[in-house]
PDB file of C-alpha atoms and ligand atoms in Angstrom:
ATOM      1  CA  MET A   1       4.305  17.053  -7.135  1.00 51.00           C
ATOM      2  CA  ILE A   2       2.893  14.026  -8.889  1.00 56.00           C
ATOM      3  CA  GLN A   3      -0.574  14.640 -10.288  1.00 54.00           C
ATOM      4  CA  PHE A   4      -3.213  11.994 -10.856  1.00 54.00           C
ATOM      5  CA  PRO A   5      -6.251  12.228 -13.098  1.00 52.00           C
ATOM      6  CA  PRO A   6      -9.365  12.935 -10.996  1.00 52.00           C
ATOM      7  CA  ALA A   7     -11.041   9.731  -9.811  1.00 56.00           C
ATOM      8  CA  ASP A   8     -14.299   8.893 -11.535  1.00 59.00           C
ATOM      9  CA  PRO A   9     -16.912   9.057  -8.738  1.00 59.00           C
ATOM     10  CA  ARG A  10     -19.057   6.532 -10.627  1.00 61.00           C
ATOM     11  CA  SER A  11     -16.333   3.873 -10.617  1.00 68.00           C
ATOM     12  CA  VAL A  12     -16.696   1.148  -7.986  1.00 83.00           C
ATOM     13  CA  PRO A  13     -13.728  -1.110  -7.188  1.00 90.00           C
ATOM     14  CA  ASN A  14     -14.093  -4.781  -8.081  1.00 92.00           C
ATOM     15  CA  HIS A  15     -11.084  -6.084  -6.157  1.00 95.00           C
ATOM     16  CA  HIS A  16     -10.782  -5.405  -2.438  1.00 96.00           C
ATOM     17  CA  PRO A  17      -8.515  -6.243   0.504  1.00 96.00           C
ATOM     18  CA  ALA A  18      -9.236  -9.578   2.202  1.00 95.00           C
ATOM     19  CA  LEU A  19     -11.368  -9.470   5.356  1.00 95.00           C
ATOM     20  CA  ASP A  20      -8.306 -10.514   7.399  1.00 95.00           C
ATOM     21  CA  THR A  21      -6.436  -7.522   5.977  1.00 95.00           C
ATOM     22  CA  LEU A  22      -9.277  -5.111   6.801  1.00 96.00           C
ATOM     23  CA  THR A  23      -9.442  -6.588  10.311  1.00 95.00           C
ATOM     24  CA  GLU A  24      -5.719  -6.017  10.859  1.00 94.00           C
ATOM     25  CA  TYR A  25      -6.097  -2.497   9.427  1.00 94.00           C
ATOM     26  CA  ALA A  26      -8.975  -1.708  11.812  1.00 93.00           C
ATOM     27  CA  ALA A  27      -6.834  -2.964  14.704  1.00 91.00           C
ATOM     28  CA  GLY A  28      -3.824  -0.893  13.559  1.00 89.00           C
ATOM     29  CA  GLN A  29      -1.734  -4.044  13.133  1.00 91.00           C
ATOM     30  CA  LEU A  30      -0.707  -3.839   9.481  1.00 92.00           C
ATOM     31  CA  ARG A  31       2.873  -3.123   8.439  1.00 89.00           C
ATOM     32  CA  ALA A  32       3.237   0.611   7.742  1.00 87.00           C
ATOM     33  CA  GLY A  33       3.424   0.265   3.947  1.00 90.00           C
ATOM     34  CA  PHE A  34       0.427  -2.071   3.817  1.00 93.00           C
ATOM     35  CA  ASP A  35      -1.486   0.291   6.096  1.00 92.00           C
ATOM     36  CA  LEU A  36      -0.902   3.105   3.594  1.00 91.00           C
ATOM     37  CA  VAL A  37      -2.038   0.969   0.639  1.00 93.00           C
ATOM     38  CA  VAL A  38      -5.247  -0.081   2.420  1.00 94.00           C
ATOM     39  CA  ALA A  39      -5.922   3.516   3.540  1.00 91.00           C
ATOM     40  CA  THR A  40      -5.536   4.636  -0.067  1.00 90.00           C
ATOM     41  CA  HIS A  41      -7.956   1.934  -1.222  1.00 93.00           C
ATOM     42  CA  LEU A  42     -10.490   2.998   1.410  1.00 92.00           C
ATOM     43  CA  ARG A  43     -10.566   6.551   0.062  1.00 89.00           C
ATOM     44  CA  GLY A  44     -12.230   5.276  -3.089  1.00 88.00           C
ATOM     45  CA  CYS A  45     -14.186   2.302  -1.716  1.00 92.00           C
ATOM     46  CA  ALA A  46     -17.355   2.888   0.289  1.00 92.00           C
ATOM     47  CA  ARG A  47     -17.843  -0.864   0.733  1.00 93.00           C
ATOM     48  CA  CYS A  48     -14.490  -1.342   2.488  1.00 94.00           C
ATOM     49  CA  ARG A  49     -14.948   1.842   4.530  1.00 93.00           C
ATOM     50  CA  SER A  50     -18.209   0.493   5.934  1.00 93.00           C
ATOM     51  CA  GLU A  51     -16.574  -2.901   6.648  1.00 94.00           C
ATOM     52  CA  VAL A  52     -13.748  -1.184   8.562  1.00 94.00           C
ATOM     53  CA  ALA A  53     -16.275   0.930  10.492  1.00 93.00           C
ATOM     54  CA  ALA A  54     -18.159  -2.257  11.446  1.00 92.00           C
ATOM     55  CA  LEU A  55     -14.918  -3.969  12.503  1.00 91.00           C
ATOM     56  CA  GLU A  56     -13.920  -0.975  14.636  1.00 87.00           C
ATOM     57  CA  THR A  57     -17.337  -1.026  16.314  1.00 86.00           C
ATOM     58  CA  LEU A  58     -16.989  -4.766  16.900  1.00 77.00           C
ATOM     59  CA  GLY A  59     -13.510  -4.242  18.384  1.00 71.00           C
ATOM     60  CA  GLY A  60     -14.882  -1.607  20.768  1.00 67.00           C
ATOM     61  CA  SER A  61     -17.703  -3.928  21.837  1.00 65.00           C
ATOM     62  CA  LEU A  62     -15.244  -6.742  22.532  1.00 67.00           C
ATOM     63  CA  LEU A  63     -13.160  -4.406  24.714  1.00 63.00           C
ATOM     64  CA  ASN A  64     -16.257  -3.726  26.802  1.00 66.00           C
ATOM     65  CA  THR A  65     -16.661  -7.456  27.494  1.00 69.00           C
ATOM     66  CA  ILE A  66     -13.142  -7.910  28.914  1.00 65.00           C
ATOM     67  CA  ALA A  67     -13.109  -8.306  32.701  1.00 71.00           C
ATOM     68  CA  PRO A  68     -11.355  -5.414  34.511  1.00 70.00           C
ATOM     69  CA  ALA A  69      -7.828  -6.200  35.700  1.00 70.00           C
ATOM     70  CA  PRO A  70      -5.941  -4.507  38.564  1.00 72.00           C
ATOM     71  CA  LEU A  71      -3.445  -1.814  37.489  1.00 70.00           C
ATOM     72  CA  ASN A  72       0.208  -1.687  38.448  1.00 76.00           C
ATOM     73  CA  ALA A  73       0.876   0.504  41.468  1.00 74.00           C
ATOM     74  CA  ASN A  74       2.899   2.965  39.333  1.00 78.00           C
ATOM     75  CA  ALA A  75       0.526   2.987  36.334  1.00 73.00           C
ATOM     76  CA  LEU A  76      -0.876   6.454  37.084  1.00 74.00           C
ATOM     77  CA  ALA A  77       2.568   8.011  37.567  1.00 78.00           C
ATOM     78  CA  ALA A  78       3.843   6.399  34.352  1.00 75.00           C
ATOM     79  CA  THR A  79       0.824   7.670  32.402  1.00 68.00           C
ATOM     80  CA  LEU A  80       1.215  11.209  33.763  1.00 74.00           C
ATOM     81  CA  ALA A  81       4.911  11.159  32.856  1.00 76.00           C
ATOM     82  CA  ARG A  82       4.053  10.304  29.264  1.00 70.00           C
ATOM     83  CA  LEU A  83       1.903  13.433  29.001  1.00 71.00           C
ATOM     84  CA  ASP A  84       5.145  15.445  29.020  1.00 74.00           C
ATOM     85  CA  GLU A  85       6.582  13.470  26.097  1.00 72.00           C
ATOM     86  CA  PRO A  86       6.231  14.811  22.545  1.00 66.00           C
ATOM     87  CA  ALA A  87       3.195  13.414  20.753  1.00 59.00           C
ATOM     88  CA  PRO A  88       3.981  10.578  18.327  1.00 50.00           C
ATOM     89  CA  PRO A  89       3.546  11.421  14.627  1.00 50.00           C
ATOM     90  CA  PRO A  90       0.076  10.585  13.274  1.00 49.00           C
ATOM     91  CA  PRO A  91      -0.199   7.455  11.096  1.00 50.00           C
ATOM     92  CA  ALA A  92       0.949   8.167   7.555  1.00 51.00           C
ATOM     93  CA  ARG A  93      -2.407   7.531   5.916  1.00 51.00           C
ATOM     94  CA  ASN A  94      -2.592  10.566   3.645  1.00 62.00           C
ATOM     95  CA  LEU A  95      -1.144   9.781   0.252  1.00 67.00           C
ATOM     96  CA  ASP A  96      -1.444  13.404  -0.920  1.00 70.00           C
ATOM     97  CA  GLN A  97       0.969  14.583   1.781  1.00 70.00           C
ATOM     98  CA  LEU A  98       3.399  11.785   1.012  1.00 70.00           C
ATOM     99  CA  LEU A  99       3.283  12.514  -2.712  1.00 65.00           C
ATOM    100  CA  ALA A 100       4.370  16.086  -2.056  1.00 67.00           C
ATOM    101  CA  GLY A 101       7.784  14.718  -1.092  1.00 69.00           C
ATOM    102  CA  ALA A 102       7.982  11.914  -3.640  1.00 76.00           C
ATOM    103  CA  ARG A 103      10.692  12.235  -6.280  1.00 83.00           C
ATOM    104  CA  ARG A 104      10.397  10.374  -9.548  1.00 86.00           C
ATOM    105  CA  ARG A 105      13.286   8.299 -10.822  1.00 87.00           C
ATOM    106  CA  TRP A 106      12.943   7.604 -14.544  1.00 86.00           C
ATOM    107  CA  ILE A 107      14.157   4.075 -15.264  1.00 82.00           C
ATOM    108  CA  VAL A 108      13.549   3.967 -19.023  1.00 81.00           C
ATOM    109  CA  PRO A 109      11.295   6.188 -21.154  1.00 83.00           C
ATOM    110  CA  GLY A 110       7.730   5.699 -19.935  1.00 84.00           C
ATOM    111  CA  ILE A 111       8.599   4.124 -16.573  1.00 87.00           C
ATOM    112  CA  TRP A 112       9.333   5.939 -13.318  1.00 89.00           C
ATOM    113  CA  VAL A 113       9.493   4.966  -9.667  1.00 90.00           C
ATOM    114  CA  ALA A 114       8.915   7.271  -6.695  1.00 90.00           C
ATOM    115  CA  PRO A 115       9.852   5.840  -3.283  1.00 89.00           C
ATOM    116  CA  ILE A 116       7.382   6.955  -0.599  1.00 86.00           C
ATOM    117  CA  ASP A 117       8.959   8.492   2.472  1.00 80.00           C
ATOM    118  CA  THR A 118       6.809   6.855   5.118  1.00 78.00           C
ATOM    119  CA  PRO A 119       8.249   5.109   8.169  1.00 77.00           C
ATOM    120  CA  HIS A 120       8.602   1.400   7.442  1.00 76.00           C
ATOM    121  CA  ASP A 121      10.865  -1.558   8.047  1.00 80.00           C
ATOM    122  CA  PRO A 122      14.143  -0.844   6.191  1.00 81.00           C
ATOM    123  CA  ASP A 123      13.789  -4.105   4.249  1.00 82.00           C
ATOM    124  CA  ASP A 124      10.244  -3.294   3.096  1.00 87.00           C
ATOM    125  CA  ARG A 125       9.529  -1.234   0.004  1.00 88.00           C
ATOM    126  CA  VAL A 126       6.827   1.432  -0.473  1.00 90.00           C
ATOM    127  CA  PHE A 127       6.753   3.184  -3.827  1.00 90.00           C
ATOM    128  CA  LEU A 128       4.718   4.537  -6.697  1.00 90.00           C
ATOM    129  CA  LEU A 129       5.338   3.006 -10.095  1.00 90.00           C
ATOM    130  CA  ARG A 130       4.263   4.523 -13.397  1.00 90.00           C
ATOM    131  CA  VAL A 131       4.385   2.295 -16.467  1.00 90.00           C
ATOM    132  CA  GLY A 132       3.390   3.449 -19.945  1.00 90.00           C
ATOM    133  CA  PRO A 133       0.895   1.697 -22.237  1.00 89.00           C
ATOM    134  CA  GLY A 134       2.105  -1.619 -23.640  1.00 79.00           C
ATOM    135  CA  ALA A 135       4.904  -1.971 -21.083  1.00 75.00           C
ATOM    136  CA  SER A 136       5.275  -4.338 -18.160  1.00 73.00           C
ATOM    137  CA  THR A 137       7.166  -4.619 -14.916  1.00 72.00           C
ATOM    138  CA  ALA A 138      10.032  -7.079 -14.626  1.00 70.00           C
ATOM    139  CA  HIS A 139       9.140 -10.679 -13.767  1.00 71.00           C
ATOM    140  CA  HIS A 140       9.903 -11.078 -10.075  1.00 73.00           C
ATOM    141  CA  ARG A 141       9.396 -13.085  -6.918  1.00 75.00           C
ATOM    142  CA  HIS A 142       8.864 -11.769  -3.422  1.00 74.00           C
ATOM    143  CA  SER A 143      10.556 -12.011  -0.062  1.00 77.00           C
ATOM    144  CA  GLY A 144       7.133 -11.528   1.533  1.00 86.00           C
ATOM    145  CA  ALA A 145       3.622 -10.297   0.795  1.00 90.00           C
ATOM    146  CA  GLU A 146       2.862  -7.518  -1.683  1.00 91.00           C
ATOM    147  CA  MET A 147      -0.084  -5.109  -1.855  1.00 94.00           C
ATOM    148  CA  THR A 148      -0.850  -2.942  -4.869  1.00 94.00           C
ATOM    149  CA  GLN A 149      -3.441  -0.201  -5.234  1.00 94.00           C
ATOM    150  CA  VAL A 150      -4.162   0.892  -8.801  1.00 94.00           C
ATOM    151  CA  LEU A 151      -4.382   4.703  -8.827  1.00 91.00           C
ATOM    152  CA  SER A 152      -4.880   5.315 -12.522  1.00 90.00           C
ATOM    153  CA  GLY A 153      -4.985   3.270 -15.696  1.00 92.00           C
ATOM    154  CA  ALA A 154      -5.300  -0.504 -15.522  1.00 92.00           C
ATOM    155  CA  LEU A 155      -3.051  -3.436 -14.668  1.00 90.00           C
ATOM    156  CA  SER A 156      -3.145  -7.027 -15.916  1.00 90.00           C
ATOM    157  CA  ASP A 157      -1.803  -9.655 -13.521  1.00 86.00           C
ATOM    158  CA  GLY A 158      -2.374 -13.399 -13.618  1.00 84.00           C
ATOM    159  CA  GLY A 159      -5.042 -13.032 -16.307  1.00 88.00           C
ATOM    160  CA  ILE A 160      -7.082 -10.535 -14.258  1.00 92.00           C
ATOM    161  CA  ILE A 161      -7.558  -6.861 -15.154  1.00 93.00           C
ATOM    162  CA  TYR A 162      -7.344  -4.465 -12.209  1.00 94.00           C
ATOM    163  CA  GLN A 163      -8.788  -1.006 -12.803  1.00 93.00           C
ATOM    164  CA  ALA A 164      -8.181   2.269 -10.958  1.00 92.00           C
ATOM    165  CA  GLY A 165      -9.520   1.813  -7.419  1.00 92.00           C
ATOM    166  CA  ASP A 166      -8.809  -1.928  -7.278  1.00 95.00           C
ATOM    167  CA  MET A 167      -6.385  -3.471  -4.796  1.00 96.00           C
ATOM    168  CA  VAL A 168      -4.289  -6.611  -5.312  1.00 93.00           C
ATOM    169  CA  GLU A 169      -2.850  -8.762  -2.525  1.00 92.00           C
ATOM    170  CA  LEU A 170      -0.189 -11.397  -3.175  1.00 87.00           C
ATOM    171  CA  ALA A 171       1.346 -13.895  -0.796  1.00 82.00           C
ATOM    172  CA  GLY A 172       5.089 -14.093  -0.335  1.00 74.00           C
ATOM    173  CA  ASP A 173       5.782 -17.050  -2.575  1.00 70.00           C
ATOM    174  CA  ASP A 174       3.939 -15.742  -5.652  1.00 72.00           C
ATOM    175  CA  ALA A 175       6.002 -14.906  -8.757  1.00 74.00           C
ATOM    176  CA  HIS A 176       4.354 -12.614 -11.287  1.00 77.00           C
ATOM    177  CA  HIS A 177       4.757 -10.233 -14.176  1.00 79.00           C
ATOM    178  CA  PRO A 178       2.191  -7.405 -14.054  1.00 83.00           C
ATOM    179  CA  LYS A 179       1.539  -5.615 -17.347  1.00 87.00           C
ATOM    180  CA  VAL A 180      -0.261  -2.406 -18.252  1.00 91.00           C
ATOM    181  CA  ALA A 181      -3.714  -3.023 -19.717  1.00 90.00           C
ATOM    182  CA  GLY A 182      -5.369  -0.603 -22.118  1.00 88.00           C
ATOM    183  CA  ASP A 183      -3.942   2.479 -23.806  1.00 91.00           C
ATOM    184  CA  GLN A 184      -3.376   4.676 -20.740  1.00 91.00           C
ATOM    185  CA  PRO A 185      -0.351   4.796 -18.420  1.00 92.00           C
ATOM    186  CA  CYS A 186      -0.839   2.884 -15.186  1.00 93.00           C
ATOM    187  CA  ILE A 187       0.196   4.355 -11.832  1.00 91.00           C
ATOM    188  CA  CYS A 188       0.145   2.061  -8.801  1.00 92.00           C
ATOM    189  CA  LEU A 189       1.080   2.318  -5.143  1.00 92.00           C
ATOM    190  CA  PHE A 190       3.087  -0.741  -4.097  1.00 91.00           C
ATOM    191  CA  ALA A 191       4.099  -1.990  -0.664  1.00 92.00           C
ATOM    192  CA  THR A 192       6.164  -5.113  -0.218  1.00 90.00           C
ATOM    193  CA  GLN A 193       7.332  -7.036   2.805  1.00 88.00           C
ATOM    194  CA  GLY A 194      11.043  -7.374   2.131  1.00 78.00           C
ATOM    195  CA  ARG A 195      12.756  -6.748  -1.175  1.00 73.00           C
ATOM    196  CA  LEU A 196      11.526  -7.839  -4.571  1.00 72.00           C
ATOM    197  CA  LYS A 197      13.541 -10.503  -6.387  1.00 73.00           C
ATOM    198  CA  PRO A 198      13.739  -9.961 -10.168  1.00 73.00           C
ATOM    199  CA  THR A 199      14.202 -13.222 -12.065  1.00 70.00           C
ATOM    200  CA  THR A 200      16.087 -11.813 -15.084  1.00 69.00           C
ATOM    201  CA  LEU A 201      19.305  -9.823 -15.548  1.00 69.00           C
ATOM    202  CA  ALA A 202      17.389  -6.946 -17.172  1.00 67.00           C
ATOM    203  CA  GLY A 203      15.036  -6.969 -14.178  1.00 67.00           C
ATOM    204  CA  ARG A 204      17.927  -6.873 -11.725  1.00 67.00           C
ATOM    205  CA  ILE A 205      19.407  -3.860 -13.522  1.00 70.00           C
ATOM    206  CA  ALA A 206      16.019  -2.083 -13.652  1.00 68.00           C
ATOM    207  CA  PHE A 207      15.310  -2.764  -9.971  1.00 66.00           C
ATOM    208  CA  ALA A 208      18.799  -1.586  -9.008  1.00 68.00           C
ATOM    209  CA  LEU A 209      18.246   1.675 -10.921  1.00 66.00           C
ATOM    210  CA  ALA A 210      14.854   2.075  -9.289  1.00 66.00           C
ATOM    211  CA  GLY A 211      16.183   1.351  -5.822  1.00 66.00           C
ATOM    212  CA  VAL A 212      13.529  -1.284  -5.162  1.00 64.00           C
TER     213      VAL A 212
HETATM  214 ZN1  LIG B   1     -12.729  -2.077  -1.278  1.00 88.45          ZN
END
């Protein structure tokens, strides 16, 4: 089981998901990996939790304004039939449960990756990454968007320092080279749409070893 240092209750995140992202989260429309990253951010961010609560209330109000439409003749029978089906698994929004099954793969001393076993598109990637002080991830591009939640330590990306509790969103065409900031190891939860594309040979070898 991977252990994290206890979160500092006085720390307040400075970097949050975009409003569009929170709206899609509230509507249950995010990709599974992104949904997990946002849910993890919400655990430590009262501001985003209250925004999601407001969006959910707004969504419920909008539903009440939709004019009733006639049901299909077999709608009741179809609904009753579904009651006999096994219940679908709950959304994978609890990182603690997922961590219980996560297995670390050491890439080089100081760096490990732990793929997260949550249902997601086979081309997407959801994983924890631990990088020691002074180290950096390989320079890479993306196939699609990327979301990162800093769980402990601090990350420097594009000249900005992201502390534990902060979330980073990148569009698909961004190339970047995140580095650890400060003298503590940094552990982040990553979700990417599609595979990452390392831009160096060393990066390709490291990503192949990590399975990302
Ligand atoms: Zn937030």
